[in-house]
Structures are given as C-alpha cells and as structure tokens.
CSV table of C-alpha atoms and ligand atoms in Angstrom, one decimal:
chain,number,residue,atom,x,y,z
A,1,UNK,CA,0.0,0.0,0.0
A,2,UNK,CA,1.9,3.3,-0.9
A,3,UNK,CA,1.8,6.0,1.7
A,4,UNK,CA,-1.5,8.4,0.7
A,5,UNK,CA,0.5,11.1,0.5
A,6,UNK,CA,2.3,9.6,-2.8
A,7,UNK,CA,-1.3,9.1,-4.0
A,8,UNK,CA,-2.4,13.1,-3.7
A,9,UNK,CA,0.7,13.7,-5.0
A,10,UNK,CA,0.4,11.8,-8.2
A,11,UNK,CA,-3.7,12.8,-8.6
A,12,UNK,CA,-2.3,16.5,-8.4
A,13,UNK,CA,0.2,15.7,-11.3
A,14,UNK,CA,-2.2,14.2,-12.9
A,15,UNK,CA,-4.5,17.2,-12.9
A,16,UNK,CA,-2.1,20.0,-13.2
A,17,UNK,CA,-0.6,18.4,-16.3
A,18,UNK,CA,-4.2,18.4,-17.9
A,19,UNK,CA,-5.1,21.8,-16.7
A,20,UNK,CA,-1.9,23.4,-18.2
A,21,UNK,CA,-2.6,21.2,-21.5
A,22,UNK,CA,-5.7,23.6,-21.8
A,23,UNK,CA,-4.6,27.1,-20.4
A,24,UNK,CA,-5.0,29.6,-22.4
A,25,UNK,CA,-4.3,32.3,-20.6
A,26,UNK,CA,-1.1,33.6,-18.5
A,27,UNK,CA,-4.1,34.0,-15.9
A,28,UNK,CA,-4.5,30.3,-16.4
A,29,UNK,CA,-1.2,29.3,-15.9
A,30,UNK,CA,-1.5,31.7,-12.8
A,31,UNK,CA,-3.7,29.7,-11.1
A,32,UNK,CA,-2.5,26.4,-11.2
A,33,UNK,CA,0.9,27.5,-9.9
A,34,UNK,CA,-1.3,29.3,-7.0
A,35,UNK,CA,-3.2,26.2,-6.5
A,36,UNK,CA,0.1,24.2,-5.8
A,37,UNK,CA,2.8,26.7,-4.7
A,38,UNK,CA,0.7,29.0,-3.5
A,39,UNK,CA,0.6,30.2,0.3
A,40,UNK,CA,-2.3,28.1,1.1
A,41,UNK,CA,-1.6,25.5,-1.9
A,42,UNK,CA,-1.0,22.1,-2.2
A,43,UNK,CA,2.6,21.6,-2.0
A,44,UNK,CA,3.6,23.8,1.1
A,45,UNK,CA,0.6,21.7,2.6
A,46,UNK,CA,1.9,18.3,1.6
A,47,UNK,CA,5.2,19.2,3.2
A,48,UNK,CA,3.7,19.7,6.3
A,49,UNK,CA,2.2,16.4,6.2
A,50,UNK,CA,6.1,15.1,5.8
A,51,UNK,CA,6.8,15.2,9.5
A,52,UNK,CA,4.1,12.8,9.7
A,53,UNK,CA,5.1,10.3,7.6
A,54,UNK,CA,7.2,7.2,9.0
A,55,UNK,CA,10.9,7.1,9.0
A,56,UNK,CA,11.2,4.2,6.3
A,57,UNK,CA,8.9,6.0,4.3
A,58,UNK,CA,10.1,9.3,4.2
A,59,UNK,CA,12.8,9.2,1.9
A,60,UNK,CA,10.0,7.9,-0.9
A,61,UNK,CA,7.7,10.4,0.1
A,62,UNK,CA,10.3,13.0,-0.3
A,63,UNK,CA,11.6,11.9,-3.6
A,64,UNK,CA,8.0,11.7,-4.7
A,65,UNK,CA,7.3,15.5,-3.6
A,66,UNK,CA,10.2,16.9,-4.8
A,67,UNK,CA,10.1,15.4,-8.6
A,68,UNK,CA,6.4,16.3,-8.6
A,69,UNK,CA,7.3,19.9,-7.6
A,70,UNK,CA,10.2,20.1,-10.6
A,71,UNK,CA,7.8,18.3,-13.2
A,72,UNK,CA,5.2,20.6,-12.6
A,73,UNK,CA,8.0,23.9,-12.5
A,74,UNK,CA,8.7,22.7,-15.7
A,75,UNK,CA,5.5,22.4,-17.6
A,76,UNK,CA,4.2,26.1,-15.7
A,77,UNK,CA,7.6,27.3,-18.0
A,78,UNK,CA,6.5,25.8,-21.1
A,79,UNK,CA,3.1,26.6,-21.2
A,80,UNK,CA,4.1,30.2,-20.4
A,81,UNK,CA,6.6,30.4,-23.5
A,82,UNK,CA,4.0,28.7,-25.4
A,83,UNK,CA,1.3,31.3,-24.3
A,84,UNK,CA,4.1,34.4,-25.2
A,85,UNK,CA,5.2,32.8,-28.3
A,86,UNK,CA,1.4,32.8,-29.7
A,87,UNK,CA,0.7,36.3,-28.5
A,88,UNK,CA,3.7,37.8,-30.3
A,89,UNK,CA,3.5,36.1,-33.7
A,90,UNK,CA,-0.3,37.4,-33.5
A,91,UNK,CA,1.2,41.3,-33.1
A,92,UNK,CA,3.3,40.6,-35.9
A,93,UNK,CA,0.9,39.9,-38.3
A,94,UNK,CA,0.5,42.0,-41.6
A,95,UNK,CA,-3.2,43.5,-41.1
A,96,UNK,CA,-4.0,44.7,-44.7
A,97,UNK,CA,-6.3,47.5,-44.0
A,98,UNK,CA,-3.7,49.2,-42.5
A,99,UNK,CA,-3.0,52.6,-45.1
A,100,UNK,CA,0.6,52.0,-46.9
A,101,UNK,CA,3.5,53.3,-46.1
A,102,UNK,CA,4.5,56.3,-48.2
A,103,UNK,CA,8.4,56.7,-48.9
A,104,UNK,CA,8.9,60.8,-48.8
A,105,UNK,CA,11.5,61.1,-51.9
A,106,UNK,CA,13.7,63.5,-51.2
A,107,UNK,CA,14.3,66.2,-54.7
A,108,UNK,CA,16.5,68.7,-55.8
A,109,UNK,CA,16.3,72.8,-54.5
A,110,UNK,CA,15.4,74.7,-57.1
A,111,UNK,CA,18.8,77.0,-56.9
A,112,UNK,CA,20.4,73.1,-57.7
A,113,UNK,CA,17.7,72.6,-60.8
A,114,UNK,CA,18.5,76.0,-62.5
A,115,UNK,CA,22.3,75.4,-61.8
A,116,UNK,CA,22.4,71.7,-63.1
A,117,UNK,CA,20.4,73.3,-66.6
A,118,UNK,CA,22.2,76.1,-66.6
A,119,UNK,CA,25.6,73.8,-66.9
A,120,UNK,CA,23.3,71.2,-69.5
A,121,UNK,CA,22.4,74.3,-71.9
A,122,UNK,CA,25.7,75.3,-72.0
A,123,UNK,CA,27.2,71.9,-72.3
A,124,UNK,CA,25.3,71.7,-75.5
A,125,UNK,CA,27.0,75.2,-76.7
A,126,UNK,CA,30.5,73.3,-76.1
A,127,UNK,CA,31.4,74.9,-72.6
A,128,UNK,CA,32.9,72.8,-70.0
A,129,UNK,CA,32.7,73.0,-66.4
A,130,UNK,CA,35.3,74.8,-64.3
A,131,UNK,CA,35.2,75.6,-60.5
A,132,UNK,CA,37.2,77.7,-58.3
A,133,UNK,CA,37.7,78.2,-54.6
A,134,UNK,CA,35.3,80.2,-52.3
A,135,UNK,CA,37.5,81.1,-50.3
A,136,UNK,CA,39.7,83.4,-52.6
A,137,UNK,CA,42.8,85.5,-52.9
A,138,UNK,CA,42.4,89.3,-53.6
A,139,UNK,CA,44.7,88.9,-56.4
A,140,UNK,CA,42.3,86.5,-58.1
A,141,UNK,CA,39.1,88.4,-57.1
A,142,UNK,CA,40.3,91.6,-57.5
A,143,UNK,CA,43.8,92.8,-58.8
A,144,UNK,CA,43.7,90.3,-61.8
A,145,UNK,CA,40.5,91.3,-62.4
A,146,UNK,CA,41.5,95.0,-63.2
A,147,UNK,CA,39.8,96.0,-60.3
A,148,UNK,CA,41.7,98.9,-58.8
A,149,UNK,CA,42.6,99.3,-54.9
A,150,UNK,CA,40.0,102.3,-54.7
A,151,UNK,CA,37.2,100.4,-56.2
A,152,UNK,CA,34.1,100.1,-53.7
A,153,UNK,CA,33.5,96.2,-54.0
A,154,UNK,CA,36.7,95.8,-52.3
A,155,UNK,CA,35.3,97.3,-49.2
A,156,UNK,CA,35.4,95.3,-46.0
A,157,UNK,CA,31.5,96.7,-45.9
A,158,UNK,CA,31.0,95.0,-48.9
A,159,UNK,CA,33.2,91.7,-48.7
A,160,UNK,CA,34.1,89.1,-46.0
A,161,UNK,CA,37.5,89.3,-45.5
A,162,UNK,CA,39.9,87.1,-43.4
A,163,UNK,CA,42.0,87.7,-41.2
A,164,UNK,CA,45.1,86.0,-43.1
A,165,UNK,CA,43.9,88.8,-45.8
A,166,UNK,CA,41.9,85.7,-48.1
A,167,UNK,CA,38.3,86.8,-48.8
A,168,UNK,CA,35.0,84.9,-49.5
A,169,UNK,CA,34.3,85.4,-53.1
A,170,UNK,CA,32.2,88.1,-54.2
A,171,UNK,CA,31.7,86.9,-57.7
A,172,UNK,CA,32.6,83.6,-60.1
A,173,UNK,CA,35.1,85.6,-61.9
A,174,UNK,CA,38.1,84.7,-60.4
A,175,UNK,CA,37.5,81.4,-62.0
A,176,UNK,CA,37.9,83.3,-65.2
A,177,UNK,CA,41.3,83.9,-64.0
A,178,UNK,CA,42.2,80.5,-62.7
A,179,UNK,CA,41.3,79.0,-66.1
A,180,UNK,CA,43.4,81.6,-68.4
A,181,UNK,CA,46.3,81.1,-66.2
A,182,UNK,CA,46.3,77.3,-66.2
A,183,UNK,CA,44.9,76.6,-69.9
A,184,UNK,CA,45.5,77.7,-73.4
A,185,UNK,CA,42.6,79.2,-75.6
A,186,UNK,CA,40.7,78.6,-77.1
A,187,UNK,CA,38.7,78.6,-74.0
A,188,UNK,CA,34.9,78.3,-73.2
A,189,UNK,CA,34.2,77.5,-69.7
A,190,UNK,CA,30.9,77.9,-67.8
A,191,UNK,CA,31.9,78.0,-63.7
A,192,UNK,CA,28.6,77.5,-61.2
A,193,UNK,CA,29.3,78.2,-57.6
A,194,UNK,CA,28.5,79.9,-54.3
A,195,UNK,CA,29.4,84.0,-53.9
A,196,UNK,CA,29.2,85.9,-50.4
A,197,UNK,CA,28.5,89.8,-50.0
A,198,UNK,CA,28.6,91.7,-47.4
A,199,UNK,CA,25.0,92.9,-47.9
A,200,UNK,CA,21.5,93.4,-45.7
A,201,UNK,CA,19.4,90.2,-46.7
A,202,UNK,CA,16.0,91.1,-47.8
A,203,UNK,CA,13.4,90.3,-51.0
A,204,UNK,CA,16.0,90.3,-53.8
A,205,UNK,CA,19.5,90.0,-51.5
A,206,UNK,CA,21.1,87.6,-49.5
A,207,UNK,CA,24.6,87.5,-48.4
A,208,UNK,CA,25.4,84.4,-50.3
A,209,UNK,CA,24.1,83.5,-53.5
A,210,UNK,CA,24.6,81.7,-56.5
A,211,UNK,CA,26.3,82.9,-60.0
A,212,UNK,CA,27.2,80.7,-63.3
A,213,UNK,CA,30.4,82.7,-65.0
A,214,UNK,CA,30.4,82.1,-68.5
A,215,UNK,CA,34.4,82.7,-70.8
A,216,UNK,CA,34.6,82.3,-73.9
A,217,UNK,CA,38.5,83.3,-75.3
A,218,UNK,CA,39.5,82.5,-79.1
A,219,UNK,CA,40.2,84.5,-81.9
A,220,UNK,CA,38.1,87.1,-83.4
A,221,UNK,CA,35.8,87.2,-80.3
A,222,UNK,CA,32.9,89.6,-80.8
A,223,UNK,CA,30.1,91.2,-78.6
A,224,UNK,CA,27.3,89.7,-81.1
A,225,UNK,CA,28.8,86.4,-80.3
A,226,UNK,CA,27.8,87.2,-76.5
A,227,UNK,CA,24.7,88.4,-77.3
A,228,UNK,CA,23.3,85.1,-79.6
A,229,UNK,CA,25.0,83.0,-76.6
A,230,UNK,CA,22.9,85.1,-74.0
A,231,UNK,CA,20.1,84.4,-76.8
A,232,UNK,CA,19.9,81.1,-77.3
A,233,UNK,CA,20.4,80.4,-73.6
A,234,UNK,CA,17.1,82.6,-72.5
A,235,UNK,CA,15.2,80.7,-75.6
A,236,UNK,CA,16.2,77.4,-73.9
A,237,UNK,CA,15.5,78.4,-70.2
A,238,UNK,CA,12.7,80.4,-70.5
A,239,UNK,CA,11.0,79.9,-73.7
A,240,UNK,CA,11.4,80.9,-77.4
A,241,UNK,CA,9.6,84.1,-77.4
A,242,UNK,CA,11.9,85.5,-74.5
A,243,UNK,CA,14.1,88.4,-76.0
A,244,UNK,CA,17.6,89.5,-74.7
A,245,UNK,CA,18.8,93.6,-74.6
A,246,UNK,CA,22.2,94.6,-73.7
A,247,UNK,CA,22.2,98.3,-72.3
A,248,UNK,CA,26.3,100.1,-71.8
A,249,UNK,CA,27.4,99.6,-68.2
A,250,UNK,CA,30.9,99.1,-66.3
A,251,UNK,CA,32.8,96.4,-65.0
A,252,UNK,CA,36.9,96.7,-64.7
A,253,UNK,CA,37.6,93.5,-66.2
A,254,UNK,CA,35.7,93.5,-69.1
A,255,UNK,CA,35.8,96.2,-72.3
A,256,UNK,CA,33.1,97.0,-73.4
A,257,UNK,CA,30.7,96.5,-70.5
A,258,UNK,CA,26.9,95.6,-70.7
A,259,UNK,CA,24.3,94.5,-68.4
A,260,UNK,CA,21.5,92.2,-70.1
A,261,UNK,CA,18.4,91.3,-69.6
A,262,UNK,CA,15.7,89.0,-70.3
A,263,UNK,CA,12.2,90.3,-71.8
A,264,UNK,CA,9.6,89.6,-69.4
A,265,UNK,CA,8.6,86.5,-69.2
A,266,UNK,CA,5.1,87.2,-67.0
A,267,UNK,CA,3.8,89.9,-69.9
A,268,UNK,CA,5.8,89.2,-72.8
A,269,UNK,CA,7.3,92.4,-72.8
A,270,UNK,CA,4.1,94.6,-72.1
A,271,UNK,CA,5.4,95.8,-69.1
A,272,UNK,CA,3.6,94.7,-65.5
A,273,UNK,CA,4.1,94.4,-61.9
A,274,UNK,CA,7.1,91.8,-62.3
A,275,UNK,CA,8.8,94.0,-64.3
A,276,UNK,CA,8.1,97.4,-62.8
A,277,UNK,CA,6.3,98.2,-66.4
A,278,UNK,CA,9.4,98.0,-68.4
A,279,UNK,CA,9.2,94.9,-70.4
A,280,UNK,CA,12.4,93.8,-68.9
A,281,UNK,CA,14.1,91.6,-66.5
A,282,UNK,CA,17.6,92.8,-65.7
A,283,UNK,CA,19.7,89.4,-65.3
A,284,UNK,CA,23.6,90.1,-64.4
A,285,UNK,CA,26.9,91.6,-66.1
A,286,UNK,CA,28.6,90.6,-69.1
A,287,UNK,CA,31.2,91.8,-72.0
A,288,UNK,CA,34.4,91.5,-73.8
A,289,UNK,CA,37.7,90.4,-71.7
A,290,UNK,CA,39.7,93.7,-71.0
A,291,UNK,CA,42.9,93.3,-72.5
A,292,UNK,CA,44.5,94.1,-69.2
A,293,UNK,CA,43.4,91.5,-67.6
A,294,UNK,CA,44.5,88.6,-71.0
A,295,UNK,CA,47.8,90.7,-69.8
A,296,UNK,CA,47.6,89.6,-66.3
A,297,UNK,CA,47.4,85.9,-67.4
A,298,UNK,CA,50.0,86.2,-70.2
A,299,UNK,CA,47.7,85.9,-72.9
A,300,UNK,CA,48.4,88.4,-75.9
A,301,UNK,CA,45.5,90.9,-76.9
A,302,UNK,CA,46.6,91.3,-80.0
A,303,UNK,CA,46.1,87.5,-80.5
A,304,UNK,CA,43.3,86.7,-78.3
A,305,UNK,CA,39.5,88.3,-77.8
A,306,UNK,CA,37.0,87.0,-75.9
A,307,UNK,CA,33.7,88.1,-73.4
A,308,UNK,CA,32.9,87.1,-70.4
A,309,UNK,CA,29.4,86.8,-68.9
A,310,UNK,CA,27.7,86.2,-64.8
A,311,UNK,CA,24.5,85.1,-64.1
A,312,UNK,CA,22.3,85.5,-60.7
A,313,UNK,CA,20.9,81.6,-60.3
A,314,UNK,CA,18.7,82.8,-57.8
A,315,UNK,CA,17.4,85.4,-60.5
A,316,UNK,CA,16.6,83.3,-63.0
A,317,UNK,CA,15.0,80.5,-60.6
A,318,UNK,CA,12.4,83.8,-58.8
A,319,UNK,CA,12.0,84.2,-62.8
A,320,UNK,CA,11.5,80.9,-63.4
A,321,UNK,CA,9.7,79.8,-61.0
A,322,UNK,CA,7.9,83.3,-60.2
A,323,UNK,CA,9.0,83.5,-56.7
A,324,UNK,CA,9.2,86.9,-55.0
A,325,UNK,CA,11.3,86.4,-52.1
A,326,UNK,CA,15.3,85.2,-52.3
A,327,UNK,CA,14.9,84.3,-48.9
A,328,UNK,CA,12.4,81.7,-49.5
A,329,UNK,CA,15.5,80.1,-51.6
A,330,UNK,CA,17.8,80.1,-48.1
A,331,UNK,CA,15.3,79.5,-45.4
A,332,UNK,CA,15.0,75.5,-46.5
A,333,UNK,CA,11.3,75.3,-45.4
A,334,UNK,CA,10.0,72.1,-46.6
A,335,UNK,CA,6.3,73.2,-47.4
A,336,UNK,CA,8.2,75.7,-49.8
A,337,UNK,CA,10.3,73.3,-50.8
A,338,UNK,CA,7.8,70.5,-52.0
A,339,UNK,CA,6.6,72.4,-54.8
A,340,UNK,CA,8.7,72.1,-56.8
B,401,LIG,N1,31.0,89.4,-61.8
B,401,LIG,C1,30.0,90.4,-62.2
B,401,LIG,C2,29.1,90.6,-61.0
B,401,LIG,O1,29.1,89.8,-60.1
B,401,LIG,C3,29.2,90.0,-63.4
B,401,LIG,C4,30.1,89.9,-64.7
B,401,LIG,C5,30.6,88.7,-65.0
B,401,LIG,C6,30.3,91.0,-65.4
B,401,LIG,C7,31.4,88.6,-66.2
B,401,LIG,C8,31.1,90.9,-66.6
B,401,LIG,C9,31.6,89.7,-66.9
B,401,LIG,O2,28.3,91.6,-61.0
C-alpha cells in the first residue's frame, strides 16, 4: 500500500498536467501554480504532512514530492513560452487594411535645378565646367581682375575678409582667372558656384548667393557672339519668345561693358508688376575680356578676344519659378520646398 500522500501527490500531477494542456491564458497558468505553490496551496501543505510520515517512508515520500514539484515547475515554464510565443506572432501579423507606407523622396532645390540646366544648356553650346575656390585670394578676385585698390567692392563693408587677408568670393570671376592662367585658348568654360557679399538680406538680396560665370576666349571674339549665346540660352531656359537687350554699363575686367536682360517672361514684354512696367528683367553683367586683364594671365590681346558673362541663379530661378522672395531660396522650409 503506498503511503497516501504519494497518492495526492500523483492525482495533483495528474490534474495539473491536464489543466496546463488547456490554459489559455497567463491567468491560467496563474492559477495552477497558485493552486500548488501557493501560500495556502497544495505543496507547502503536503510538506507539512512530511513530519508525519514514518521514518522508512520518508525518503520515498520526499523523492515523490520533490520530482512532482520540478515536473510541474517545468511544464508552468513551457506553457508560459508557449502562451508568449502565440501572442507575439499574432502582433506581428500584416493587417492589410492598415494605409501603406509612403516613402517621402527627397528632390532637388530649385537653386540646384537651375544650376544643373544652366551647366546642360551650355554643355550643349560646347562649354565645360570649371570651378574655383570660395574662399579666394584678392589677387584673383580683385587685382587680376582689373579692379583697382579704390574700387568700392573691395570694401570690408561690402566683402568678407579674413584675417590671413583671403576673402569669401564676391563673384565667379576669379575662375575666369584660374582657367586663363592654367589653360590655353581657345577657352569656353561655364563656372557655377557659391558667392558671399557683405549685404542686408532682404526680397531680392542675400549674403550668399549663387552665379554661373560664362568665358569664352578665341580668336576674333565679338560682342554679337555674346549676345546670340545670352540668346539662345534665355530661348532654352525660358522659352522661345523671351528676347535679350544689352544696355552700356561698367565692370573693370571687361571692355566694353553691358548688363542684359531677359524680356519679361510674366507679360511678354508689355510691361507689368514683375517688371516694374518696363518689359524687362535685368539678369547680371557681361562683356568683352579687357585686354589688361588677358595681360595679367599672359595671354596676348593682339592674339586673343574674348567676353565674359555672370548670371544671378537665384534670379533666374524667382523668374523661373515666379518666386518673390530670395529668402524663401535660403530658409529650407519644406512646405516651400515641396513644390517644386
Ligand atoms: N562678376 C560680375 C558681377 O558679379 C558679373 C560679370 C561677369 C560682369 C562677367 C562681366 C563679366 O556683377
């Protein structure tokens, strides 16, 4: 006859393994561990009943107890992982009325889209891409530029000078210079890049900006070859109906001196608000290389002609894109941005 405690011991067992079999719940679980460890449960009871048992018996009893205890440890850890494993393979599942998940595409800034057809218009005319530093020499932004030490764009109110005497670029022209003194004409570059002035930012001025410089040096140069390359360019940015005027101006480094613009894009030239009534879009410098400055870079005037042109990229994109506020081109804000 075994002892009866071996007998509640294997009934318990015998229920505990079934009841776990069917949990469903961690509240399930929860309760047959209560029922056996448990304060008032079945196995702190049963031990209790161990000082009762006969010597010869209590080494059987014990074994009995103890391997019931670690059986039923066991399968309370199993269903448990079992119960976990189901619940988070259930979170994971795709629910398909969910809405998708857009990827945001990021795009290019406008000021990047004029510059990149900018370089492919010109590409097409045969110039090549040069660049220069922004941080420049005066030399190359100034004296080779035939701009003389007076001259009011060399202001430290105007330009960002450091203290080592280098300044941040006001204009692409230097590149002009870089490429005469390190290449042989015939020359036709077109040089896109970043320029700083010292000014007050507001609607149609920041303090850095954007310029493609245009060179063009050969033989037998002329100032109607500037003004059909300033032509065809306008037809293939803005449209073939867009005319180009050049009107006298003054730059040192370039003989004679123009400034050019576009015919209005907004009236075709009828004159509105865009274009304060005058039919016109004023667009940036350009002219024919001064031959003291193919002097400066060895090049002989007799020889060699050429002109030389800037462009504002931030002009032509408020053009372009009929924006009224350069600032809206710095400030990066992404509702702006999106548009385009
Ligand atoms: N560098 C001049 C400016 O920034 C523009 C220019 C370029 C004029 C080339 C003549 C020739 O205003």
């Amino acid at each position: 006859m075994p002892n009866p405690i071996i007998e509640k011991i294997s009934s318990a067992l015998e229920i505990s393994r079934q009841k776990l079999r069917e949990a469903k719940t961690e509240n399930d679980i929860e309760a047959v561990r209560v029922d056996l460890f448990g304060r008032k449960g079945l196995m702190p009871a049963l031990s209790k009943e161990m000082s009762a048992v006969p010597s010869e018996e209590k080494r059987e009893v014990g074994n009995a107890l103890n391997n019931a205890k670690n059986e039923i440890q066991t399968l309370i850890d199993e269903a448990k992982a079992a119960i976990s494993s189901v619940s988070s393979s259930a979170s994971d599942e795709i629910d398909v009325t969910l809405p998708g998940r857009t990827w945001k595409l990021g795009k290019k800034h406008p000021v990047t889209m004029v510059i990149d057809d900018c370089v492919s218009i010109f590409r097409r005319m045969g110039f090549i891409v040069a660049e220069g530093p922004e941080i420049e020499t005066v030399y190359h932004n100034f004296d080779a530029l035939n701009t003389p030490p007076e001259h009011p764009s060399r202001d430290p109110q105007d330009t960002f000078y450091f203290p080592d005497g280098r300044l941040l670029r006001t204009q692409t022209s230097p590149v002009q210079i870089r490429v005469m003194e390190s290449r042989k004409p015939p020359i036709r570059i077109v040089a896109p890049g970043r320029v700083y002035r010292r000014d007050t930012p507001d609607a149609t001025h920041g303090m850095n900006f954007h310029q493609i410089e245009g060179l063009y040096v050969d033989r037998n140069v002329s100032l109607s070859d500037l003004k059909s390359i300033l032509l065809a360019f306008a037809h293939e940015m803005l449209g073939p109906s867009v005319g180009v005027r050049l009107r006298p101006h003054f730059f040192p480094f370039t003989e004679p001196s123009v400034e050019y613009d576009f015919s209005c894009i907004m009236c075709g030239g009828k004159g509105c608000r865009v274009c304060k009534n005058s039919g016109w879009l004023e667009i940036s410098g350009a002219g024919m290389v001064d031959p003291n400055v193919f002097k400066t870079v060895g090049l002989d005037p007799e020889t060699w002609s050429g002109y030389a042109f800037g462009m504002g990229i931030e002009r032509i994109a408020m053009i372009r894109y009929r924006i009224n506020d350069i600032r809206l081109l710095f400030e990066n804000d992404v509702r702006f941005l999106k548009q385009f």
